[in-house]
mmCIF file with all atom_site columns, C-alpha atoms in Angstrom:
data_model
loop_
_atom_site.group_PDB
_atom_site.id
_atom_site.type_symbol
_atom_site.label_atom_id
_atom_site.label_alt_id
_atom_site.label_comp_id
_atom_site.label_asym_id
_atom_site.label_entity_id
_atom_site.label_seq_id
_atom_site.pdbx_PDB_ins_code
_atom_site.Cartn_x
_atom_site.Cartn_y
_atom_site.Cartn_z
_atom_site.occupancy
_atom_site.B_iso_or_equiv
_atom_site.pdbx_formal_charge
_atom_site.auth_seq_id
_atom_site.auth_comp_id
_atom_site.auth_asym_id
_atom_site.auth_atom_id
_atom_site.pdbx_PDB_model_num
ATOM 1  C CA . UNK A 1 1  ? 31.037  19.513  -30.914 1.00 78.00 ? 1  UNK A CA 1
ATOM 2  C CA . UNK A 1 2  ? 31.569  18.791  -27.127 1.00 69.00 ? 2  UNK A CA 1
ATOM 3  C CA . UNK A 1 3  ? 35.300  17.728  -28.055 1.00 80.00 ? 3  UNK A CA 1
ATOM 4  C CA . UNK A 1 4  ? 35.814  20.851  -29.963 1.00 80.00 ? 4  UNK A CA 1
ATOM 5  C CA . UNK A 1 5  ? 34.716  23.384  -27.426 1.00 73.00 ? 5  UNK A CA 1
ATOM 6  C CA . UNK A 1 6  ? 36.640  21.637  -24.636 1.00 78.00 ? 6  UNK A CA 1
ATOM 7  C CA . UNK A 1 7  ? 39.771  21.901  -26.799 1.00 82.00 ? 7  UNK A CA 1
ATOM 8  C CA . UNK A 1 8  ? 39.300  25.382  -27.080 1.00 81.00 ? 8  UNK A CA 1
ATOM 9  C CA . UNK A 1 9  ? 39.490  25.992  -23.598 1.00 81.00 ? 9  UNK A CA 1
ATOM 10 C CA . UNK A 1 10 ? 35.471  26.272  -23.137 1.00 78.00 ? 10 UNK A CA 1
ATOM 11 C CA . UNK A 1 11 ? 33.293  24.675  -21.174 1.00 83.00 ? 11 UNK A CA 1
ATOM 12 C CA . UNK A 1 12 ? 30.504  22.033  -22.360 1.00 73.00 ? 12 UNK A CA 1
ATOM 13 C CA . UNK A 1 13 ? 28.831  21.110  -19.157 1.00 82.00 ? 13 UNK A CA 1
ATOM 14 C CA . UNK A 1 14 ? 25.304  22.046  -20.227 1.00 82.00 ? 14 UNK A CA 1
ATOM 15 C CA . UNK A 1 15 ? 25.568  20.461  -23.705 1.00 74.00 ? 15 UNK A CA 1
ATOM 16 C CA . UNK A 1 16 ? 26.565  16.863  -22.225 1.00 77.00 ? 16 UNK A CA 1
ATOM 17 C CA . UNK A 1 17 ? 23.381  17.398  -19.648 1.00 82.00 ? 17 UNK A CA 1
ATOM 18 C CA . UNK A 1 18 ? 21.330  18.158  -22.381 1.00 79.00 ? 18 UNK A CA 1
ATOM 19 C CA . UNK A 1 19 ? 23.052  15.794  -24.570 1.00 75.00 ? 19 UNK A CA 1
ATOM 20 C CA . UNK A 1 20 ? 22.612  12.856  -21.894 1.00 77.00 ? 20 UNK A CA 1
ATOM 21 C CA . UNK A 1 21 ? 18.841  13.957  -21.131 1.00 78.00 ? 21 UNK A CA 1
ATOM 22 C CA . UNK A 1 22 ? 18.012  13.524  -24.619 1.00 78.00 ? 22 UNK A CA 1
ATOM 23 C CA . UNK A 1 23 ? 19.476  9.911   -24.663 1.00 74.00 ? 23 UNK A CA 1
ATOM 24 C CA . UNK A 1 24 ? 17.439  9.344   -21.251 1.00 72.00 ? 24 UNK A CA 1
ATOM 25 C CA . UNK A 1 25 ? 14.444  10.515  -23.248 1.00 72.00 ? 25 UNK A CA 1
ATOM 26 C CA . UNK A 1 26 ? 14.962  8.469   -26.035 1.00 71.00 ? 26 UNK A CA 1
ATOM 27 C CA . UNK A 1 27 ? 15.297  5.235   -23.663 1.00 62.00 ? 27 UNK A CA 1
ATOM 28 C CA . UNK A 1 28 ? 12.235  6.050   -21.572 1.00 63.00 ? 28 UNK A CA 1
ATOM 29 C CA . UNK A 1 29 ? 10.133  6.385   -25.183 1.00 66.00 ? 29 UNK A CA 1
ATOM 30 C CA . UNK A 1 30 ? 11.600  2.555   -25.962 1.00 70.00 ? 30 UNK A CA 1
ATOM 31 C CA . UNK A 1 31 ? 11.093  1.117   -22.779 1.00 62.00 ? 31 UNK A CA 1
ATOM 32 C CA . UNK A 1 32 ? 7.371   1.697   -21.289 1.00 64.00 ? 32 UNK A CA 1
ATOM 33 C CA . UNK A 1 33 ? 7.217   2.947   -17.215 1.00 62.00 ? 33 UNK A CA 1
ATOM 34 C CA . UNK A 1 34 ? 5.737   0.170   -15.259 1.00 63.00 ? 34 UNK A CA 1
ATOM 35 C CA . UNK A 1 35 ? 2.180   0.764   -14.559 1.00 66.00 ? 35 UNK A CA 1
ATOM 36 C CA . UNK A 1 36 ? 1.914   2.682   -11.019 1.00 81.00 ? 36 UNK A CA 1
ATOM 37 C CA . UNK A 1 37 ? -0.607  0.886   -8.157  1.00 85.00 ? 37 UNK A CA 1
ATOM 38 C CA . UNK A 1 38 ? -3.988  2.062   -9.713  1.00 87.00 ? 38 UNK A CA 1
ATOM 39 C CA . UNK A 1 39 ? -3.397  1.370   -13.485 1.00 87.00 ? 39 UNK A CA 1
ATOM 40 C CA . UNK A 1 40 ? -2.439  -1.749  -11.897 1.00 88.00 ? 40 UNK A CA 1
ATOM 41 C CA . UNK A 1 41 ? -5.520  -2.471  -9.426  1.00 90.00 ? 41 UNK A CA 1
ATOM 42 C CA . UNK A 1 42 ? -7.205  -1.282  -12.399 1.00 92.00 ? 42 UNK A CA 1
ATOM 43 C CA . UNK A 1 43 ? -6.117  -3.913  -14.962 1.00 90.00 ? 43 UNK A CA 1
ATOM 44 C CA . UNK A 1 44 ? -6.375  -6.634  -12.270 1.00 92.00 ? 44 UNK A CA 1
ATOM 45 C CA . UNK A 1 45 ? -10.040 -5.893  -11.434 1.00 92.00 ? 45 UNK A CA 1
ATOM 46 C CA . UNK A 1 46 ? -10.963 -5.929  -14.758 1.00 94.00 ? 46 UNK A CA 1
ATOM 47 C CA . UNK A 1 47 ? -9.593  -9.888  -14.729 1.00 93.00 ? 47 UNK A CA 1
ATOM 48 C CA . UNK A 1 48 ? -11.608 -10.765 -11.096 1.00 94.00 ? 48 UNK A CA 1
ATOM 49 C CA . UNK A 1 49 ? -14.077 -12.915 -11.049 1.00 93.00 ? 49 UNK A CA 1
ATOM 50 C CA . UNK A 1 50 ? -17.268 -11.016 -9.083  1.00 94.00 ? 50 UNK A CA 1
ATOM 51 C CA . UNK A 1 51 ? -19.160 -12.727 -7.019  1.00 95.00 ? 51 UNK A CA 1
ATOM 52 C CA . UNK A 1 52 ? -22.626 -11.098 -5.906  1.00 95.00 ? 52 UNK A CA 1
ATOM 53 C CA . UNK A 1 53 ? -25.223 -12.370 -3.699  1.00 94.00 ? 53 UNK A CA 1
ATOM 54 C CA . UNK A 1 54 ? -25.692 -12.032 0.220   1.00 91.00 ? 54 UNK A CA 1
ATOM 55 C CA . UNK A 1 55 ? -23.813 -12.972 2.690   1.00 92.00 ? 55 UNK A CA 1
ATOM 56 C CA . UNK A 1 56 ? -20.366 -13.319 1.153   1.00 95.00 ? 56 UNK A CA 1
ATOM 57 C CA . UNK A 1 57 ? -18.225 -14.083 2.767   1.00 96.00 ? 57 UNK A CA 1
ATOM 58 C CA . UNK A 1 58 ? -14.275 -12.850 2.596   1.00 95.00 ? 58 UNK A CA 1
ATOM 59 C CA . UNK A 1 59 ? -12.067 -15.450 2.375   1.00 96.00 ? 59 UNK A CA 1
ATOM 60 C CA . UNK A 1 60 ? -9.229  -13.748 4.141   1.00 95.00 ? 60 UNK A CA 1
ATOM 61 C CA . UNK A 1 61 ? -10.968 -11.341 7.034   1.00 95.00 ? 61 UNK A CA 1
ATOM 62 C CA . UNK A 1 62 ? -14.260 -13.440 6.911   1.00 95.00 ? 62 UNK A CA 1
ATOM 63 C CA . UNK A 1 63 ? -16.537 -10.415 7.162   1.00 95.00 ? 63 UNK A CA 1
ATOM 64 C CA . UNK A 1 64 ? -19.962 -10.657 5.285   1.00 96.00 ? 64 UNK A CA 1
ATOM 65 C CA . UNK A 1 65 ? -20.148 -8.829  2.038   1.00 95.00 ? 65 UNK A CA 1
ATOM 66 C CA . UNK A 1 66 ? -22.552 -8.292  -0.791  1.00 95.00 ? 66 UNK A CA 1
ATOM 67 C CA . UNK A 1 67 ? -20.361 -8.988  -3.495  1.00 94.00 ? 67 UNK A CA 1
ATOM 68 C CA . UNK A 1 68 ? -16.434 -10.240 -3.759  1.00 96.00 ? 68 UNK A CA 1
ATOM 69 C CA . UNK A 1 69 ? -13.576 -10.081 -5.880  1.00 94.00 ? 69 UNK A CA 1
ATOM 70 C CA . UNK A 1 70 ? -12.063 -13.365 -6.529  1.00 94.00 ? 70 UNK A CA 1
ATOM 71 C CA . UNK A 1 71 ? -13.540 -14.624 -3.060  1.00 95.00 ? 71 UNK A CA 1
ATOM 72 C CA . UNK A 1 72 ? -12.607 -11.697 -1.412  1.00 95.00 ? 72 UNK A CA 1
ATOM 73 C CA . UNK A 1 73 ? -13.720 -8.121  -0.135  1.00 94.00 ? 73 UNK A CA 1
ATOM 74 C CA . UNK A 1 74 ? -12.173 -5.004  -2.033  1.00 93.00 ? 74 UNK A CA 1
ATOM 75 C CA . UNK A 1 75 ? -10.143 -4.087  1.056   1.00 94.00 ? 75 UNK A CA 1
ATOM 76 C CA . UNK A 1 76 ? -8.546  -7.591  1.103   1.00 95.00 ? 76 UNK A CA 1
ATOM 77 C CA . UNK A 1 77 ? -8.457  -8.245  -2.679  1.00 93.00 ? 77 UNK A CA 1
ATOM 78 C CA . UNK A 1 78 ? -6.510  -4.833  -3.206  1.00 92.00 ? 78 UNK A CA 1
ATOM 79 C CA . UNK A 1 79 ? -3.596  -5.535  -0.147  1.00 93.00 ? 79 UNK A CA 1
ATOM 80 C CA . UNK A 1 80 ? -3.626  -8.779  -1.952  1.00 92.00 ? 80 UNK A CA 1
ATOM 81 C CA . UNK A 1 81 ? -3.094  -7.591  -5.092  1.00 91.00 ? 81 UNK A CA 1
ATOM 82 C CA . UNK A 1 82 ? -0.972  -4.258  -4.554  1.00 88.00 ? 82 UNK A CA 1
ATOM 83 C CA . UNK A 1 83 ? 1.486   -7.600  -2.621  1.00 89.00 ? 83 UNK A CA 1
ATOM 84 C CA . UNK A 1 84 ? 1.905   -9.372  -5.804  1.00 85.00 ? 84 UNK A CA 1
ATOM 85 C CA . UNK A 1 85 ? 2.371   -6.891  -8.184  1.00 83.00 ? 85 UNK A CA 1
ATOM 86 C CA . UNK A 1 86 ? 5.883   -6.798  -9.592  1.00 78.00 ? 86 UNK A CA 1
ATOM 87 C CA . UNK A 1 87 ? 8.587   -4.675  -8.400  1.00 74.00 ? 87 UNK A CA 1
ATOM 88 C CA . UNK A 1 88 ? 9.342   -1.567  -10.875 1.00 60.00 ? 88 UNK A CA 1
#
């Protein structure tokens, strides 16, 4: 279709830009977007161990907290984990 209006003399610009966002589209639906920094915090709290009790203390800043993730407060644990999550 594109070939036969460009041999007519016409111009198909906006058919190969919709063409090409269609096959964009139909890429994206095959190949899932990476989860962004919250669905990720999310999935990787949900696999922390939590600690609770007194007196906890943070392995990394050492303050004294009531309960940790993974031996660490949530300020650490999330620069900890937002620093090993996988580039997109």
């Amino acid at each position: 279709m594109i070939a036969d209006i460009e041999a007519r003399g016409g111009d198909a610009e906006e058919l190969k830009k919709t063409r090409a966002q269609i096959a964009d589209s139909k890429w994206l639906a095959k190949h899932p977007k990476p989860p962004g920094e919250e669905e990720y915090i999310e999935a990787m709290r949900q696999q922390a161990v939590i600690e609770r009790g007194k007196d906890l203390e943070c392995m990394i800043c050492h303050q004294k907290f009531d309960h940790l993730l993974s031996g660490t407060c949530e300020v650490c644990w999330r620069e900890w984990m937002l620093g090993a999550k996988p580039r997109d």
